[in-house]
Amino acid sequence: MAVTTSSSLPLARVLDGARSGALRRRDIAVPAAVAEDPALYATAALAALVHRYTGETDLLISRQEQPGVAESLAIRVEARTTAGELLRTVAGAVAVAGSGTGRPAHAGVDSTGRASRALAALTLSVSGESFELALDGDEFDDTAADQYASHLERVLIALAAGPGTAVGDIALLTPEETHRTLVEWNDTEGPVGPAFIHELVAETARRTPDAVAVILPGTRLTYRELDGRANQLAHRLAARGVRPGSRIGVCFPRSAESLIAQLACFKLACAAILLDSDFPADRIRYMIEDASAAVVLTLAAHEAKISGLSPVIALDTEDWQSEPDTEVSEPVGADDLIHICYTSGSTGAPKAVMVRFGAARNLIHSMAELCGTTSESQGTWLAAPGYGMIEVECFPVLARGGTVHIPDVSVVSSEHRLQEWFLREGITSALLMKPMAERLWRLEWPEDTPLENIRVCGERIQSWPPAGLPFRLINLYGSAEATVVASCDITELGRQLGEQGRARRLPPIGRPTTNVTIYVLDEDLRPLPPGLVGELCIAGVSLSAGYLGRPEATAEKWITNPIDPERHPVMYRTGDLARYWPDGSIEIVGRTDNQIKVRGNRVHLGEIEVVLTTLPGVNQAAVLARQDGQGDVQLTAYIEPGTDATVSVRAVRRGLAQRLPSFMVPAAYVIGGLPTSVNGKIDRTALPEPPTSRPEMDTAYQAPAGEFETPLHDLWVKVLELDGIGVHDNFFELGGDSLRAARLTELVRERFVVDIEIVDLFDEPTVARMAALVAGKVPATA
């Protein structure tokens, strides 16, 4: 008999239908103490392992003591549960009656002999003192089977060692796995030259002064002109009293003046405060005051936004080009500040990140190497100027003597105009935010396009690019706090994975870049095995110096490195949730501040989004948690369909139910385009409230009628907070869950004075069937 899959275990492949493939079998070494009660230890070990792998606390472990007869045990396990407590819980567990659980078992223990089929995602056969773990061959590969077997053995050893060990303290990783995760996957040390960006530009100006540095509509700037004007502006700033270590506001659109202004700052060993002239005046003024700008550089058109706070030099009206163009080069150290970048703050006030010269130097080197940048490269500046992406996009091109192209503003917002501009200008490398990159890679491209690569950043990529693109797509991951720290060529990886492999995974962020170490750690900052979700933490030369003027916020995120303190004393906690692939690649799942509790279970909303975007027709997705009228958490999925795709809520719900436990399946769905913020990310604050109308259903709508259906229908509307419920609609497909089922059951008891249990709702999940059930009980009660 086939068993339907609904596994939420890490490393599980998506099955279309039932588990029916050949089993992957692994012998499990068993400690001597387990012989006292093998089935007891087997059940407890599976419960502990599933909890550690998923974070779920209310588990179902299937038990088969007679051939063909299986029952499920309800077992509660938490991180603080000790080995002794868990064994006592299992010993006292009773079988769950009937099919009232509404969900499959997480794992199973088969005491009838060697398993011939999978009772659950994990099936442990117990024969005397011999244990064998069996996993469905279609659902898990050999690497996953080896990992589960290894970690199950370590759990058994811990349970047998003594009653006091807490489940959350059991060390899953073997020494070999720990070394691979922490050391081998972080073998990134590489040489980076000593010169900083302004020194590299000056060197190119001396070596090839007539090489073109910047092209924008109607203007070309050679390296001699770029470096010479930066020197002139540096002389003027010095004459105004600017000294090394000062912070200087740079308020421009994408322009040659912005590049000149920043290089002038660097020549004086000053930090450039990155301001976007399109920012609201209040935001710009807040940043200038917060960063204590010694001077603000801008254009005359933007002076009104910043006047009265600091001295202002308007580059298009002041006579600074009368200064000499002789070289200015104050000594600069790796820990001096190059940029002050403002990010969104959780309190509403933006936070200033202090980026170090050394971090920027390492980033510029790694990006140039990643893209194969040379003096022949034709790069772009498309990113908004106020978010620090200039270090990723323009500076690697200028560092190698290539040319930076800045388009007209109208080009940036249209994928068709952008493609035309790329081809006309001979662009070889570009940086794009994810939404525009996805639109661009869907266009038809000539095979002989000069474009070599597009680096994609800003948000998690939720779909694979089409096969056969004539250029590389490189997924980047980073933040102002740590610069770009990971990359992955998703075109090449997608080709290697093939169609089936791509369907099972989302594009990862890849591996750490040069001189960066990345760890996926649990809440106690311990390394996690592949497949398990933890917080992404970063160490190495890429880290910024913290938040300007916010020592408490800095201390919270920049902590003592518990992994490799001698080499890298400080580690940055990103707040991003991630997991390793078995090959060491890293996939971003969501945010730690986007975790919630649903019916006592910790849920990563990003993980639901990951599964949503693997479903047919879904381009990108977001999931929000809101409180319903009873104060319970309700999940709402927001889905943007792909081009020319039609998304069925019914199909989406079924697809999620195959992949996720019931408490992670959203109750409400909104189909349509997702709003984006200024920096190109999904604007979750602008997502609408979920609908209160009946969702798509497999059943045709039928209105309630009669003395039982009508009042029962009203109770369903009250509990589900939905209008238009039909009498043949399934309670759980309408977004119902066990909590709402319990509430509805109690209301039915009170309204009709009948003896009805929650299990009856699982067996009779429609208004019509419940009405028949109640009608049959009312006379008996009377």
PDB file of N, CA and C in Angstrom, residues 742-781:
ATOM      1  N   ALA A 742     -11.468  23.011  17.000  1.00  0.00           N
ATOM      2  CA  ALA A 742     -11.861  22.873  18.405  1.00  0.00           C
ATOM      3  C   ALA A 742     -12.871  23.955  18.790  1.00  0.00           C
ATOM      4  N   ARG A 743     -12.648  25.173  18.297  1.00  0.00           N
ATOM      5  CA  ARG A 743     -13.562  26.261  18.620  1.00  0.00           C
ATOM      6  C   ARG A 743     -14.939  26.001  18.000  1.00  0.00           C
ATOM      7  N   LEU A 744     -14.944  25.531  16.742  1.00  0.00           N
ATOM      8  CA  LEU A 744     -16.203  25.238  16.082  1.00  0.00           C
ATOM      9  C   LEU A 744     -16.952  24.116  16.793  1.00  0.00           C
ATOM     10  N   THR A 745     -16.217  23.079  17.196  1.00  0.00           N
ATOM     11  CA  THR A 745     -16.840  21.963  17.898  1.00  0.00           C
ATOM     12  C   THR A 745     -17.532  22.425  19.171  1.00  0.00           C
ATOM     13  N   GLU A 746     -16.864  23.301  19.923  1.00  0.00           N
ATOM     14  CA  GLU A 746     -17.449  23.812  21.163  1.00  0.00           C
ATOM     15  C   GLU A 746     -18.708  24.635  20.876  1.00  0.00           C
ATOM     16  N   LEU A 747     -18.671  25.446  19.808  1.00  0.00           N
ATOM     17  CA  LEU A 747     -19.847  26.248  19.462  1.00  0.00           C
ATOM     18  C   LEU A 747     -21.023  25.368  19.036  1.00  0.00           C
ATOM     19  N   VAL A 748     -20.715  24.297  18.321  1.00  0.00           N
ATOM     20  CA  VAL A 748     -21.779  23.375  17.894  1.00  0.00           C
ATOM     21  C   VAL A 748     -22.396  22.696  19.108  1.00  0.00           C
ATOM     22  N   ARG A 749     -21.538  22.286  20.053  1.00  0.00           N
ATOM     23  CA  ARG A 749     -22.074  21.659  21.290  1.00  0.00           C
ATOM     24  C   ARG A 749     -23.033  22.609  21.995  1.00  0.00           C
ATOM     25  N   GLU A 750     -22.615  23.875  22.133  1.00  0.00           N
ATOM     26  CA  GLU A 750     -23.435  24.852  22.844  1.00  0.00           C
ATOM     27  C   GLU A 750     -24.733  25.147  22.086  1.00  0.00           C
ATOM     28  N   ARG A 751     -24.644  25.262  20.785  1.00  0.00           N
ATOM     29  CA  ARG A 751     -25.821  25.671  19.999  1.00  0.00           C
ATOM     30  C   ARG A 751     -26.872  24.574  19.926  1.00  0.00           C
ATOM     31  N   PHE A 752     -26.432  23.314  19.772  1.00  0.00           N
ATOM     32  CA  PHE A 752     -27.387  22.226  19.555  1.00  0.00           C
ATOM     33  C   PHE A 752     -27.503  21.269  20.736  1.00  0.00           C
ATOM     34  N   VAL A 753     -26.684  21.491  21.760  1.00  0.00           N
ATOM     35  CA  VAL A 753     -26.675  20.633  22.949  1.00  0.00           C
ATOM     36  C   VAL A 753     -26.542  19.163  22.514  1.00  0.00           C
ATOM     37  N   VAL A 754     -25.488  18.903  21.755  1.00  0.00           N
ATOM     38  CA  VAL A 754     -25.216  17.546  21.282  1.00  0.00           C
ATOM     39  C   VAL A 754     -23.818  17.136  21.716  1.00  0.00           C
ATOM     40  N   ASP A 755     -23.613  15.856  21.790  1.00  0.00           N
ATOM     41  CA  ASP A 755     -22.302  15.298  22.144  1.00  0.00           C
ATOM     42  C   ASP A 755     -21.510  15.111  20.854  1.00  0.00           C
ATOM     43  N   ILE A 756     -20.651  16.079  20.551  1.00  0.00           N
ATOM     44  CA  ILE A 756     -19.853  16.025  19.325  1.00  0.00           C
ATOM     45  C   ILE A 756     -18.401  16.302  19.682  1.00  0.00           C
ATOM     46  N   GLU A 757     -17.473  15.579  19.058  1.00  0.00           N
ATOM     47  CA  GLU A 757     -16.056  15.713  19.353  1.00  0.00           C
ATOM     48  C   GLU A 757     -15.335  16.289  18.143  1.00  0.00           C
ATOM     49  N   ILE A 758     -14.137  16.789  18.392  1.00  0.00           N
ATOM     50  CA  ILE A 758     -13.368  17.391  17.301  1.00  0.00           C
ATOM     51  C   ILE A 758     -13.077  16.381  16.200  1.00  0.00           C
ATOM     52  N   VAL A 759     -12.904  15.106  16.569  1.00  0.00           N
ATOM     53  CA  VAL A 759     -12.629  14.090  15.562  1.00  0.00           C
ATOM     54  C   VAL A 759     -13.778  13.982  14.572  1.00  0.00           C
ATOM     55  N   ASP A 760     -14.997  14.319  15.011  1.00  0.00           N
ATOM     56  CA  ASP A 760     -16.143  14.270  14.109  1.00  0.00           C
ATOM     57  C   ASP A 760     -16.007  15.296  12.989  1.00  0.00           C
ATOM     58  N   LEU A 761     -15.362  16.410  13.304  1.00  0.00           N
ATOM     59  CA  LEU A 761     -15.172  17.417  12.263  1.00  0.00           C
ATOM     60  C   LEU A 761     -14.172  16.936  11.228  1.00  0.00           C
ATOM     61  N   PHE A 762     -13.130  16.222  11.689  1.00  0.00           N
ATOM     62  CA  PHE A 762     -12.169  15.687  10.729  1.00  0.00           C
ATOM     63  C   PHE A 762     -12.852  14.666   9.816  1.00  0.00           C
ATOM     64  N   ASP A 763     -13.774  13.906  10.396  1.00  0.00           N
ATOM     65  CA  ASP A 763     -14.472  12.898   9.599  1.00  0.00           C
ATOM     66  C   ASP A 763     -15.598  13.504   8.760  1.00  0.00           C
ATOM     67  N   GLU A 764     -16.171  14.625   9.204  1.00  0.00           N
ATOM     68  CA  GLU A 764     -17.294  15.273   8.515  1.00  0.00           C
ATOM     69  C   GLU A 764     -16.943  16.739   8.267  1.00  0.00           C
ATOM     70  N   PRO A 765     -16.005  17.036   7.349  1.00  0.00           N
ATOM     71  CA  PRO A 765     -15.475  18.408   7.247  1.00  0.00           C
ATOM     72  C   PRO A 765     -16.277  19.344   6.356  1.00  0.00           C
ATOM     73  N   THR A 766     -17.572  19.130   6.173  1.00  0.00           N
ATOM     74  CA  THR A 766     -18.417  20.061   5.426  1.00  0.00           C
ATOM     75  C   THR A 766     -19.649  20.405   6.253  1.00  0.00           C
ATOM     76  N   VAL A 767     -20.263  21.522   5.915  1.00  0.00           N
ATOM     77  CA  VAL A 767     -21.491  21.928   6.605  1.00  0.00           C
ATOM     78  C   VAL A 767     -22.570  20.872   6.409  1.00  0.00           C
ATOM     79  N   ALA A 768     -22.692  20.375   5.186  1.00  0.00           N
ATOM     80  CA  ALA A 768     -23.758  19.408   4.896  1.00  0.00           C
ATOM     81  C   ALA A 768     -23.599  18.133   5.711  1.00  0.00           C
ATOM     82  N   ARG A 769     -22.382  17.619   5.767  1.00  0.00           N
ATOM     83  CA  ARG A 769     -22.160  16.378   6.502  1.00  0.00           C
ATOM     84  C   ARG A 769     -22.308  16.601   8.008  1.00  0.00           C
ATOM     85  N   MET A 770     -21.843  17.747   8.463  1.00  0.00           N
ATOM     86  CA  MET A 770     -21.987  18.049   9.884  1.00  0.00           C
ATOM     87  C   MET A 770     -23.463  18.205  10.242  1.00  0.00           C
ATOM     88  N   ALA A 771     -24.232  18.799   9.341  1.00  0.00           N
ATOM     89  CA  ALA A 771     -25.669  18.957   9.596  1.00  0.00           C
ATOM     90  C   ALA A 771     -26.342  17.598   9.735  1.00  0.00           C
ATOM     91  N   ALA A 772     -25.953  16.653   8.863  1.00  0.00           N
ATOM     92  CA  ALA A 772     -26.522  15.308   8.959  1.00  0.00           C
ATOM     93  C   ALA A 772     -26.116  14.642  10.264  1.00  0.00           C
ATOM     94  N   LEU A 773     -24.866  14.864  10.674  1.00  0.00           N
ATOM     95  CA  LEU A 773     -24.377  14.285  11.926  1.00  0.00           C
ATOM     96  C   LEU A 773     -25.156  14.853  13.117  1.00  0.00           C
ATOM     97  N   VAL A 774     -25.313  16.170  13.144  1.00  0.00           N
ATOM     98  CA  VAL A 774     -26.031  16.815  14.243  1.00  0.00           C
ATOM     99  C   VAL A 774     -27.495  16.370  14.246  1.00  0.00           C
ATOM    100  N   ALA A 775     -28.088  16.294  13.067  1.00  0.00           N
ATOM    101  CA  ALA A 775     -29.493  15.872  12.984  1.00  0.00           C
ATOM    102  C   ALA A 775     -29.687  14.482  13.565  1.00  0.00           C
ATOM    103  N   GLY A 776     -28.698  13.629  13.375  1.00  0.00           N
ATOM    104  CA  GLY A 776     -28.796  12.275  13.910  1.00  0.00           C
ATOM    105  C   GLY A 776     -28.622  12.217  15.409  1.00  0.00           C
ATOM    106  N   LYS A 777     -27.986  13.254  15.999  1.00  0.00           N
ATOM    107  CA  LYS A 777     -27.735  13.233  17.437  1.00  0.00           C
ATOM    108  C   LYS A 777     -28.810  13.980  18.232  1.00  0.00           C
ATOM    109  N   VAL A 778     -29.462  14.941  17.611  1.00  0.00           N
ATOM    110  CA  VAL A 778     -30.427  15.762  18.341  1.00  0.00           C
ATOM    111  C   VAL A 778     -31.569  14.943  18.926  1.00  0.00           C
ATOM    112  N   PRO A 779     -32.197  14.058  18.175  1.00  0.00           N
ATOM    113  CA  PRO A 779     -33.287  13.271  18.773  1.00  0.00           C
ATOM    114  C   PRO A 779     -32.829  12.429  19.955  1.00  0.00           C
ATOM    115  N   ALA A 780     -31.635  11.859  19.839  1.00  0.00           N
ATOM    116  CA  ALA A 780     -31.123  11.018  20.920  1.00  0.00           C
ATOM    117  C   ALA A 780     -30.915  11.843  22.182  1.00  0.00           C
ATOM    118  N   THR A 781     -30.441  13.064  22.001  1.00  0.00           N
ATOM    119  CA  THR A 781     -30.232  13.938  23.153  1.00  0.00           C
ATOM    120  C   THR A 781     -31.560  14.306  23.805  1.00  0.00           C
TER     121      THR A 781
END
